[in-house]
């Protein structure tokens, strides 16, 4: 029996666990950080919470006799991705990065690229108005000083405090339909969308809606570890399964 550890918290991490759990000779463990209140529970085993840095993850890999580590975390989860590289090297466990491709601007798109969240905040300050903020609850502090904008903030779980001057919170979990996104942006009179370049289909309807409404999009680029991952990469679940079956 080969034990596979999936660092998850994403749709594709969930889908991969479901796929592998049905295969003979494989035991799958999904790991979640514990950020969302009621995460979807994939088939197989599940553990929740940090490992205690790269050393903790390396200890876990050895203690649990993990045969293959799969980093299926979000493209912006740079700390755990760095830890995965270090821990896999230290414990001599092969590592695969499951990483969906980033979005690319289409001809009619009006993207303004931000290298990081602070730059996105500066661009918001310049735009002002009514801003649809979809970067997640962990990144709100970057926008705290902005006083010339009303933020429409969409998050999975309502945060205890929102460090913004003027805002409305929408709690909802994707995927969202194009109809939903068009209706939301129109109802809130949104004049600019802010998003991370997460990639994938599940959250792309907002980009199509912005395209149709001819709205500018402040697009936050991926962190370096996602732009230059230091292990083999599978872009989707099927490619990850094929890689694993060849490796085990
Ligand atoms: P991060 O900054 O890269 O990681 C911070 C710490 O959280 C890590 O050092 C690790 O703690 C723990 N951690 C993160 N992912 C974990 C996992 N799958 N299993 C166990 N521990 C984990 O991570 P983040 O950006 O806050 O993301 C946290 C989780 O939310 C990830 O699983 C990610 O896939 C998911 N997510 C993130 C985003 C985003 O925009 N960042 C969006 C959607 C989903 P220790 O050092 O103690 O091990």
PDB file of C-alpha atoms and ligand atoms in Angstrom:
ATOM      1  CA  UNK A   1       0.000   0.000   0.000  1.00  0.00           C
ATOM      2  CA  UNK A   2       1.478   3.392  -1.048  1.00  0.00           C
ATOM      3  CA  UNK A   3       0.578   6.395   1.062  1.00  0.00           C
ATOM      4  CA  UNK A   4       0.043   9.685  -0.747  1.00  0.00           C
ATOM      5  CA  UNK A   5      -0.165  13.003   1.081  1.00  0.00           C
ATOM      6  CA  UNK A   6      -2.107  15.751  -0.705  1.00  0.00           C
ATOM      7  CA  UNK A   7      -1.650  19.310   0.548  1.00  0.00           C
ATOM      8  CA  UNK A   8      -5.078  20.593  -0.417  1.00  0.00           C
ATOM      9  CA  UNK A   9      -7.538  23.397   0.198  1.00  0.00           C
ATOM     10  CA  UNK A  10      -8.428  23.669  -3.475  1.00  0.00           C
ATOM     11  CA  UNK A  11     -10.994  22.203  -5.847  1.00  0.00           C
ATOM     12  CA  UNK A  12      -8.326  20.175  -7.661  1.00  0.00           C
ATOM     13  CA  UNK A  13      -6.853  18.861  -4.397  1.00  0.00           C
ATOM     14  CA  UNK A  14     -10.319  17.626  -3.523  1.00  0.00           C
ATOM     15  CA  UNK A  15     -10.865  16.089  -6.979  1.00  0.00           C
ATOM     16  CA  UNK A  16      -7.485  14.349  -6.910  1.00  0.00           C
ATOM     17  CA  UNK A  17      -8.201  12.800  -3.489  1.00  0.00           C
ATOM     18  CA  UNK A  18     -11.546  11.524  -4.753  1.00  0.00           C
ATOM     19  CA  UNK A  19      -9.841  10.007  -7.819  1.00  0.00           C
ATOM     20  CA  UNK A  20      -6.974   8.348  -5.915  1.00  0.00           C
ATOM     21  CA  UNK A  21      -9.132   7.031  -3.066  1.00  0.00           C
ATOM     22  CA  UNK A  22     -10.865   4.656  -5.483  1.00  0.00           C
ATOM     23  CA  UNK A  23      -7.596   3.128  -6.737  1.00  0.00           C
ATOM     24  CA  UNK A  24      -6.251  -0.096  -5.320  1.00  0.00           C
ATOM     25  CA  UNK A  25      -2.830  -0.067  -3.676  1.00  0.00           C
ATOM     26  CA  UNK A  26      -3.127   3.634  -2.768  1.00  0.00           C
ATOM     27  CA  UNK A  27      -3.972   5.196   0.563  1.00  0.00           C
ATOM     28  CA  UNK A  28      -4.658   8.908   0.335  1.00  0.00           C
ATOM     29  CA  UNK A  29      -4.395  11.510   3.093  1.00  0.00           C
ATOM     30  CA  UNK A  30      -5.658  15.036   2.421  1.00  0.00           C
ATOM     31  CA  UNK A  31      -4.213  17.850   4.503  1.00  0.00           C
ATOM     32  CA  UNK A  32      -6.052  21.132   5.059  1.00  0.00           C
ATOM     33  CA  UNK A  33      -4.795  24.237   6.836  1.00  0.00           C
ATOM     34  CA  UNK A  34      -8.077  24.631   8.725  1.00  0.00           C
ATOM     35  CA  UNK A  35      -8.916  28.100   7.389  1.00  0.00           C
ATOM     36  CA  UNK A  36     -12.529  27.487   6.350  1.00  0.00           C
ATOM     37  CA  UNK A  37     -15.226  26.555   8.849  1.00  0.00           C
ATOM     38  CA  UNK A  38     -16.840  23.651   7.004  1.00  0.00           C
ATOM     39  CA  UNK A  39     -14.559  22.412   4.221  1.00  0.00           C
ATOM     40  CA  UNK A  40     -15.700  19.756   1.790  1.00  0.00           C
ATOM     41  CA  UNK A  41     -14.464  16.384   3.016  1.00  0.00           C
ATOM     42  CA  UNK A  42     -12.848  14.274   0.281  1.00  0.00           C
ATOM     43  CA  UNK A  43     -12.740  10.479   0.286  1.00  0.00           C
ATOM     44  CA  UNK A  44      -9.804   8.911   2.122  1.00  0.00           C
ATOM     45  CA  UNK A  45      -8.227  10.215   5.312  1.00  0.00           C
ATOM     46  CA  UNK A  46      -8.129  13.863   6.251  1.00  0.00           C
ATOM     47  CA  UNK A  47      -5.981  15.843   8.668  1.00  0.00           C
ATOM     48  CA  UNK A  48      -6.371  19.515   9.546  1.00  0.00           C
ATOM     49  CA  UNK A  49      -3.863  22.139  10.730  1.00  0.00           C
ATOM     50  CA  UNK A  50      -0.256  23.155  10.138  1.00  0.00           C
ATOM     51  CA  UNK A  51       2.681  20.758  10.454  1.00  0.00           C
ATOM     52  CA  UNK A  52       5.020  23.194  12.207  1.00  0.00           C
ATOM     53  CA  UNK A  53       7.045  24.519   9.277  1.00  0.00           C
ATOM     54  CA  UNK A  54       9.177  22.595   6.790  1.00  0.00           C
ATOM     55  CA  UNK A  55      10.796  20.568   9.592  1.00  0.00           C
ATOM     56  CA  UNK A  56       7.394  19.514  10.913  1.00  0.00           C
ATOM     57  CA  UNK A  57       6.249  18.486   7.462  1.00  0.00           C
ATOM     58  CA  UNK A  58       9.475  16.514   6.895  1.00  0.00           C
ATOM     59  CA  UNK A  59       8.930  14.733  10.229  1.00  0.00           C
ATOM     60  CA  UNK A  60       5.367  13.906   9.202  1.00  0.00           C
ATOM     61  CA  UNK A  61       6.496  12.534   5.825  1.00  0.00           C
ATOM     62  CA  UNK A  62       8.994  10.204   7.538  1.00  0.00           C
ATOM     63  CA  UNK A  63       6.724   9.149  10.422  1.00  0.00           C
ATOM     64  CA  UNK A  64       3.772   8.388   8.154  1.00  0.00           C
ATOM     65  CA  UNK A  65       5.965   6.700   5.521  1.00  0.00           C
ATOM     66  CA  UNK A  66       4.590   8.877   2.731  1.00  0.00           C
ATOM     67  CA  UNK A  67       5.567   7.545  -0.709  1.00  0.00           C
ATOM     68  CA  UNK A  68       4.671  10.700  -2.686  1.00  0.00           C
ATOM     69  CA  UNK A  69       3.824  14.265  -1.705  1.00  0.00           C
ATOM     70  CA  UNK A  70       1.466  16.299  -3.849  1.00  0.00           C
ATOM     71  CA  UNK A  71       1.256  20.035  -3.363  1.00  0.00           C
ATOM     72  CA  UNK A  72      -2.237  20.846  -4.607  1.00  0.00           C
ATOM     73  CA  UNK A  73      -2.535  24.074  -2.618  1.00  0.00           C
ATOM     74  CA  UNK A  74      -3.654  27.378  -4.108  1.00  0.00           C
ATOM     75  CA  UNK A  75      -1.153  29.171  -6.409  1.00  0.00           C
ATOM     76  CA  UNK A  76      -0.890  31.958  -3.801  1.00  0.00           C
ATOM     77  CA  UNK A  77      -0.175  29.622  -0.866  1.00  0.00           C
ATOM     78  CA  UNK A  78       3.539  30.397  -1.050  1.00  0.00           C
ATOM     79  CA  UNK A  79       4.602  29.447   2.486  1.00  0.00           C
ATOM     80  CA  UNK A  80       3.320  25.875   2.423  1.00  0.00           C
ATOM     81  CA  UNK A  81       4.641  25.511  -1.150  1.00  0.00           C
ATOM     82  CA  UNK A  82       8.121  26.569  -0.043  1.00  0.00           C
ATOM     83  CA  UNK A  83       7.846  24.216   2.938  1.00  0.00           C
ATOM     84  CA  UNK A  84       6.780  21.350   0.664  1.00  0.00           C
ATOM     85  CA  UNK A  85       9.929  21.735  -1.450  1.00  0.00           C
ATOM     86  CA  UNK A  86      12.194  21.832   1.618  1.00  0.00           C
ATOM     87  CA  UNK A  87      10.461  18.983   3.435  1.00  0.00           C
ATOM     88  CA  UNK A  88      10.355  16.692   0.397  1.00  0.00           C
ATOM     89  CA  UNK A  89      14.064  17.248  -0.140  1.00  0.00           C
ATOM     90  CA  UNK A  90      14.894  16.635   3.530  1.00  0.00           C
ATOM     91  CA  UNK A  91      12.758  13.492   3.787  1.00  0.00           C
ATOM     92  CA  UNK A  92      13.698  12.308   0.266  1.00  0.00           C
ATOM     93  CA  UNK A  93      10.090  11.980  -0.783  1.00  0.00           C
ATOM     94  CA  UNK A  94       9.187  12.781  -4.415  1.00  0.00           C
ATOM     95  CA  UNK A  95       7.089  15.943  -4.812  1.00  0.00           C
ATOM     96  CA  UNK A  96       4.575  16.858  -7.502  1.00  0.00           C
ATOM     97  CA  UNK A  97       3.077  20.344  -7.836  1.00  0.00           C
ATOM     98  CA  UNK A  98      -0.536  20.288  -9.028  1.00  0.00           C
ATOM     99  CA  UNK A  99      -0.892  23.817 -10.335  1.00  0.00           C
ATOM    100  CA  UNK A 100      -3.633  25.117 -12.579  1.00  0.00           C
ATOM    101  CA  UNK A 101      -2.410  27.462 -15.321  1.00  0.00           C
ATOM    102  CA  UNK A 102      -2.885  31.174 -14.698  1.00  0.00           C
ATOM    103  CA  UNK A 103      -5.456  33.228 -16.609  1.00  0.00           C
ATOM    104  CA  UNK A 104      -4.329  35.165 -19.668  1.00  0.00           C
ATOM    105  CA  UNK A 105      -5.849  38.437 -20.805  1.00  0.00           C
ATOM    106  CA  UNK A 106      -7.995  38.313 -23.924  1.00  0.00           C
ATOM    107  CA  UNK A 107      -7.990  41.040 -26.569  1.00  0.00           C
ATOM    108  CA  UNK A 108     -10.988  42.889 -25.140  1.00  0.00           C
ATOM    109  CA  UNK A 109      -9.839  42.669 -21.497  1.00  0.00           C
ATOM    110  CA  UNK A 110      -8.766  45.749 -19.540  1.00  0.00           C
ATOM    111  CA  UNK A 111      -6.314  44.289 -17.049  1.00  0.00           C
ATOM    112  CA  UNK A 112      -4.008  46.328 -14.862  1.00  0.00           C
ATOM    113  CA  UNK A 113      -1.329  44.038 -13.484  1.00  0.00           C
ATOM    114  CA  UNK A 114      -0.204  44.318  -9.860  1.00  0.00           C
ATOM    115  CA  UNK A 115       2.948  42.538  -8.710  1.00  0.00           C
ATOM    116  CA  UNK A 116       1.610  42.120  -5.187  1.00  0.00           C
ATOM    117  CA  UNK A 117      -1.274  43.101  -2.929  1.00  0.00           C
ATOM    118  CA  UNK A 118       0.248  46.437  -1.858  1.00  0.00           C
ATOM    119  CA  UNK A 119       0.485  47.457  -5.507  1.00  0.00           C
ATOM    120  CA  UNK A 120      -3.138  46.362  -6.055  1.00  0.00           C
ATOM    121  CA  UNK A 121      -4.148  48.589  -3.135  1.00  0.00           C
ATOM    122  CA  UNK A 122      -2.300  51.564  -4.623  1.00  0.00           C
ATOM    123  CA  UNK A 123      -4.090  50.987  -7.942  1.00  0.00           C
ATOM    124  CA  UNK A 124      -7.429  50.859  -6.076  1.00  0.00           C
ATOM    125  CA  UNK A 125      -6.652  54.157  -4.408  1.00  0.00           C
ATOM    126  CA  UNK A 126      -6.053  55.676  -7.832  1.00  0.00           C
ATOM    127  CA  UNK A 127      -9.271  54.219  -9.308  1.00  0.00           C
ATOM    128  CA  UNK A 128     -11.571  54.859  -6.319  1.00  0.00           C
ATOM    129  CA  UNK A 129     -15.305  54.297  -6.679  1.00  0.00           C
ATOM    130  CA  UNK A 130     -16.984  50.942  -6.062  1.00  0.00           C
ATOM    131  CA  UNK A 131     -14.507  48.091  -6.015  1.00  0.00           C
ATOM    132  CA  UNK A 132     -15.306  44.368  -6.110  1.00  0.00           C
ATOM    133  CA  UNK A 133     -12.592  42.769  -3.944  1.00  0.00           C
ATOM    134  CA  UNK A 134     -12.241  39.003  -4.426  1.00  0.00           C
ATOM    135  CA  UNK A 135      -8.756  38.415  -3.046  1.00  0.00           C
ATOM    136  CA  UNK A 136      -9.921  36.570   0.100  1.00  0.00           C
ATOM    137  CA  UNK A 137     -10.205  37.536   3.752  1.00  0.00           C
ATOM    138  CA  UNK A 138      -6.457  37.186   4.510  1.00  0.00           C
ATOM    139  CA  UNK A 139      -5.508  40.064   2.229  1.00  0.00           C
ATOM    140  CA  UNK A 140      -7.935  42.787   3.331  1.00  0.00           C
ATOM    141  CA  UNK A 141      -5.405  44.644   5.502  1.00  0.00           C
ATOM    142  CA  UNK A 142      -3.544  45.839   2.394  1.00  0.00           C
ATOM    143  CA  UNK A 143      -6.601  47.985   1.516  1.00  0.00           C
ATOM    144  CA  UNK A 144      -7.142  49.396   5.026  1.00  0.00           C
ATOM    145  CA  UNK A 145      -5.930  52.937   4.327  1.00  0.00           C
ATOM    146  CA  UNK A 146      -8.150  53.553   1.309  1.00  0.00           C
ATOM    147  CA  UNK A 147     -10.855  56.155   1.965  1.00  0.00           C
ATOM    148  CA  UNK A 148     -12.033  57.047  -1.526  1.00  0.00           C
ATOM    149  CA  UNK A 149     -13.673  53.691  -2.337  1.00  0.00           C
ATOM    150  CA  UNK A 150     -16.589  51.491  -1.316  1.00  0.00           C
ATOM    151  CA  UNK A 151     -15.470  47.846  -1.298  1.00  0.00           C
ATOM    152  CA  UNK A 152     -17.749  44.940  -2.135  1.00  0.00           C
ATOM    153  CA  UNK A 153     -15.853  42.138  -0.405  1.00  0.00           C
ATOM    154  CA  UNK A 154     -16.586  38.497  -1.247  1.00  0.00           C
ATOM    155  CA  UNK A 155     -15.300  35.870   1.193  1.00  0.00           C
ATOM    156  CA  UNK A 156     -16.099  32.220   1.994  1.00  0.00           C
ATOM    157  CA  UNK A 157     -16.543  32.794   5.752  1.00  0.00           C
ATOM    158  CA  UNK A 158     -17.362  36.197   7.242  1.00  0.00           C
ATOM    159  CA  UNK A 159     -14.218  37.489   9.019  1.00  0.00           C
ATOM    160  CA  UNK A 160     -14.613  38.685  12.626  1.00  0.00           C
ATOM    161  CA  UNK A 161     -13.287  42.098  11.694  1.00  0.00           C
ATOM    162  CA  UNK A 162     -13.001  43.779   8.316  1.00  0.00           C
ATOM    163  CA  UNK A 163     -10.185  46.369   8.347  1.00  0.00           C
ATOM    164  CA  UNK A 164     -11.757  48.624   5.702  1.00  0.00           C
ATOM    165  CA  UNK A 165     -13.407  52.053   5.943  1.00  0.00           C
ATOM    166  CA  UNK A 166     -16.398  51.556   3.682  1.00  0.00           C
ATOM    167  CA  UNK A 167     -17.509  48.097   2.610  1.00  0.00           C
ATOM    168  CA  UNK A 168     -20.266  45.521   2.140  1.00  0.00           C
ATOM    169  CA  UNK A 169     -19.484  41.834   2.740  1.00  0.00           C
ATOM    170  CA  UNK A 170     -20.843  38.979   0.673  1.00  0.00           C
ATOM    171  CA  UNK A 171     -20.231  35.479   2.048  1.00  0.00           C
ATOM    172  CA  UNK A 172     -20.424  32.852  -0.671  1.00  0.00           C
ATOM    173  CA  UNK A 173     -18.494  29.832  -1.917  1.00  0.00           C
ATOM    174  CA  UNK A 174     -17.882  29.374  -5.657  1.00  0.00           C
ATOM    175  CA  UNK A 175     -18.137  28.273  -8.356  1.00  0.00           C
ATOM    176  CA  UNK A 176     -20.205  31.252  -9.507  1.00  0.00           C
ATOM    177  CA  UNK A 177     -22.168  31.482 -12.725  1.00  0.00           C
ATOM    178  CA  UNK A 178     -21.700  34.277 -15.249  1.00  0.00           C
ATOM    179  CA  UNK A 179     -25.288  35.319 -14.557  1.00  0.00           C
ATOM    180  CA  UNK A 180     -24.499  35.590 -10.838  1.00  0.00           C
ATOM    181  CA  UNK A 181     -21.390  37.677 -11.466  1.00  0.00           C
ATOM    182  CA  UNK A 182     -23.095  40.028 -13.929  1.00  0.00           C
ATOM    183  CA  UNK A 183     -26.021  40.537 -11.536  1.00  0.00           C
ATOM    184  CA  UNK A 184     -23.723  41.164  -8.553  1.00  0.00           C
ATOM    185  CA  UNK A 185     -21.458  43.645 -10.335  1.00  0.00           C
ATOM    186  CA  UNK A 186     -24.434  45.499 -11.783  1.00  0.00           C
ATOM    187  CA  UNK A 187     -26.428  45.617  -8.533  1.00  0.00           C
ATOM    188  CA  UNK A 188     -23.433  46.989  -6.604  1.00  0.00           C
ATOM    189  CA  UNK A 189     -22.503  49.450  -9.399  1.00  0.00           C
ATOM    190  CA  UNK A 190     -18.975  48.031  -9.423  1.00  0.00           C
ATOM    191  CA  UNK A 191     -16.449  49.999 -11.499  1.00  0.00           C
ATOM    192  CA  UNK A 192     -13.373  47.809 -10.967  1.00  0.00           C
ATOM    193  CA  UNK A 193     -12.688  44.167 -10.051  1.00  0.00           C
ATOM    194  CA  UNK A 194      -9.684  43.058  -7.990  1.00  0.00           C
ATOM    195  CA  UNK A 195      -8.575  39.427  -8.171  1.00  0.00           C
ATOM    196  CA  UNK A 196      -5.550  37.209  -7.713  1.00  0.00           C
ATOM    197  CA  UNK A 197      -4.479  35.372 -10.856  1.00  0.00           C
ATOM    198  CA  UNK A 198      -5.729  32.119  -9.364  1.00  0.00           C
ATOM    199  CA  UNK A 199      -6.549  30.506 -12.705  1.00  0.00           C
ATOM    200  CA  UNK A 200      -8.998  27.664 -13.260  1.00  0.00           C
ATOM    201  CA  UNK A 201     -12.609  27.559 -14.416  1.00  0.00           C
ATOM    202  CA  UNK A 202     -14.301  27.635 -11.025  1.00  0.00           C
ATOM    203  CA  UNK A 203     -13.684  31.331 -10.440  1.00  0.00           C
ATOM    204  CA  UNK A 204     -13.322  32.682 -13.976  1.00  0.00           C
ATOM    205  CA  UNK A 205     -16.937  33.836 -14.492  1.00  0.00           C
ATOM    206  CA  UNK A 206     -16.087  37.142 -12.779  1.00  0.00           C
ATOM    207  CA  UNK A 207     -13.523  37.816 -15.532  1.00  0.00           C
ATOM    208  CA  UNK A 208     -16.076  37.154 -18.259  1.00  0.00           C
ATOM    209  CA  UNK A 209     -18.539  39.428 -16.455  1.00  0.00           C
ATOM    210  CA  UNK A 210     -15.934  42.215 -16.212  1.00  0.00           C
ATOM    211  CA  UNK A 211     -15.175  41.714 -19.927  1.00  0.00           C
ATOM    212  CA  UNK A 212     -18.843  42.073 -20.878  1.00  0.00           C
ATOM    213  CA  UNK A 213     -19.324  45.100 -18.635  1.00  0.00           C
ATOM    214  CA  UNK A 214     -16.035  46.554 -19.953  1.00  0.00           C
ATOM    215  CA  UNK A 215     -14.695  46.970 -16.439  1.00  0.00           C
ATOM    216  CA  UNK A 216     -11.005  47.236 -15.607  1.00  0.00           C
ATOM    217  CA  UNK A 217      -9.539  44.314 -13.644  1.00  0.00           C
ATOM    218  CA  UNK A 218      -6.679  44.729 -11.183  1.00  0.00           C
ATOM    219  CA  UNK A 219      -4.950  41.374 -11.598  1.00  0.00           C
ATOM    220  CA  UNK A 220      -2.499  40.375  -8.859  1.00  0.00           C
ATOM    221  CA  UNK A 221       0.301  38.235 -10.268  1.00  0.00           C
ATOM    222  CA  UNK A 222       1.237  34.885  -8.756  1.00  0.00           C
ATOM    223  CA  UNK A 223       4.058  34.679  -6.227  1.00  0.00           C
ATOM    224  CA  UNK A 224       7.471  33.506  -7.399  1.00  0.00           C
ATOM    225  CA  UNK A 225       7.115  29.955  -6.056  1.00  0.00           C
ATOM    226  CA  UNK A 226       4.115  29.446  -8.374  1.00  0.00           C
ATOM    227  CA  UNK A 227       5.824  31.135 -11.337  1.00  0.00           C
ATOM    228  CA  UNK A 228       8.916  28.958 -10.916  1.00  0.00           C
ATOM    229  CA  UNK A 229       7.940  25.812  -8.998  1.00  0.00           C
ATOM    230  CA  UNK A 230      10.902  23.661  -7.985  1.00  0.00           C
ATOM    231  CA  UNK A 231       9.381  20.244  -8.739  1.00  0.00           C
ATOM    232  CA  UNK A 232       7.548  18.572 -11.633  1.00  0.00           C
ATOM    233  CA  UNK A 233       4.179  20.220 -12.366  1.00  0.00           C
ATOM    234  CA  UNK A 234       0.836  18.711 -13.380  1.00  0.00           C
ATOM    235  CA  UNK A 235      -1.670  21.261 -14.664  1.00  0.00           C
ATOM    236  CA  UNK A 236      -4.762  19.209 -13.927  1.00  0.00           C
ATOM    237  CA  UNK A 237      -5.962  16.185 -11.995  1.00  0.00           C
ATOM    238  CA  UNK A 238      -5.606  13.719 -14.886  1.00  0.00           C
ATOM    239  CA  UNK A 239      -1.998  14.751 -15.479  1.00  0.00           C
ATOM    240  CA  UNK A 240      -1.316  14.333 -11.750  1.00  0.00           C
ATOM    241  CA  UNK A 241      -2.813  10.825 -11.747  1.00  0.00           C
ATOM    242  CA  UNK A 242      -0.740   9.847 -14.791  1.00  0.00           C
ATOM    243  CA  UNK A 243       2.438  11.201 -13.163  1.00  0.00           C
ATOM    244  CA  UNK A 244       1.753   9.315  -9.949  1.00  0.00           C
ATOM    245  CA  UNK A 245       0.940   6.009 -11.599  1.00  0.00           C
ATOM    246  CA  UNK A 246       4.184   6.203 -13.546  1.00  0.00           C
ATOM    247  CA  UNK A 247       6.153   7.045 -10.391  1.00  0.00           C
ATOM    248  CA  UNK A 248       4.726   4.567  -7.872  1.00  0.00           C
TER     249      UNK A 248
HETATM  250  P1  LIG B   1       0.361  29.651   3.301  1.00  0.00           P
HETATM  251  O1  LIG B   1       0.462  31.098   3.662  1.00  0.00           O
HETATM  252  O2  LIG B   1       1.184  29.151   2.203  1.00  0.00           O
HETATM  253  O3  LIG B   1       0.683  28.732   4.571  1.00  0.00           O
HETATM  254  C1  LIG B   1       0.736  29.239   5.893  1.00  0.00           C
HETATM  255  C2  LIG B   1       0.811  28.051   6.837  1.00  0.00           C
HETATM  256  O4  LIG B   1      -0.444  27.374   6.895  1.00  0.00           O
HETATM  257  C3  LIG B   1       1.800  27.000   6.410  1.00  0.00           C
HETATM  258  O5  LIG B   1       3.111  27.339   6.805  1.00  0.00           O
HETATM  259  C4  LIG B   1       1.250  25.772   7.088  1.00  0.00           C
HETATM  260  O6  LIG B   1       1.553  25.789   8.492  1.00  0.00           O
HETATM  261  C5  LIG B   1      -0.230  25.973   6.995  1.00  0.00           C
HETATM  262  N1  LIG B   1      -0.832  25.327   5.810  1.00  0.00           N
HETATM  263  C6  LIG B   1      -1.142  25.887   4.615  1.00  0.00           C
HETATM  264  N2  LIG B   1      -1.735  25.004   3.798  1.00  0.00           N
HETATM  265  C7  LIG B   1      -1.797  23.842   4.498  1.00  0.00           C
HETATM  266  C8  LIG B   1      -2.318  22.571   4.197  1.00  0.00           C
HETATM  267  N3  LIG B   1      -2.911  22.290   3.013  1.00  0.00           N
HETATM  268  N4  LIG B   1      -2.208  21.593   5.161  1.00  0.00           N
HETATM  269  C9  LIG B   1      -1.635  21.874   6.360  1.00  0.00           C
HETATM  270  N5  LIG B   1      -1.142  23.063   6.689  1.00  0.00           N
HETATM  271  C10 LIG B   1      -1.217  24.051   5.779  1.00  0.00           C
HETATM  272  O7  LIG B   1      -1.162  29.267   3.043  1.00  0.00           O
HETATM  273  P2  LIG B   1      -2.440  30.198   2.766  1.00  0.00           P
HETATM  274  O8  LIG B   1      -2.193  31.020   1.555  1.00  0.00           O
HETATM  275  O9  LIG B   1      -2.846  30.853   4.035  1.00  0.00           O
HETATM  276  O10 LIG B   1      -3.498  29.065   2.390  1.00  0.00           O
HETATM  277  C11 LIG B   1      -3.989  28.185   3.389  1.00  0.00           C
HETATM  278  C12 LIG B   1      -4.841  27.139   2.717  1.00  0.00           C
HETATM  279  O11 LIG B   1      -5.919  27.753   2.022  1.00  0.00           O
HETATM  280  C13 LIG B   1      -4.071  26.287   1.707  1.00  0.00           C
HETATM  281  O12 LIG B   1      -4.404  24.943   1.925  1.00  0.00           O
HETATM  282  C14 LIG B   1      -4.560  26.784   0.351  1.00  0.00           C
HETATM  283  O13 LIG B   1      -4.619  25.758  -0.608  1.00  0.00           O
HETATM  284  C15 LIG B   1      -5.943  27.325   0.681  1.00  0.00           C
HETATM  285  N6  LIG B   1      -6.322  28.465  -0.157  1.00  0.00           N
HETATM  286  C16 LIG B   1      -5.525  29.570  -0.203  1.00  0.00           C
HETATM  287  C17 LIG B   1      -5.877  30.643  -1.016  1.00  0.00           C
HETATM  288  C18 LIG B   1      -4.995  31.858  -1.112  1.00  0.00           C
HETATM  289  O14 LIG B   1      -5.384  32.797  -1.827  1.00  0.00           O
HETATM  290  N7  LIG B   1      -3.849  31.895  -0.480  1.00  0.00           N
HETATM  291  C19 LIG B   1      -7.054  30.581  -1.765  1.00  0.00           C
HETATM  292  C20 LIG B   1      -7.861  29.443  -1.687  1.00  0.00           C
HETATM  293  C21 LIG B   1      -7.480  28.383  -0.884  1.00  0.00           C
HETATM  294  P3  LIG B   1       2.827  25.025   9.093  1.00  0.00           P
HETATM  295  O15 LIG B   1       4.003  25.822   8.688  1.00  0.00           O
HETATM  296  O16 LIG B   1       2.571  25.009  10.565  1.00  0.00           O
HETATM  297  O17 LIG B   1       2.830  23.647   8.481  1.00  0.00           O
END
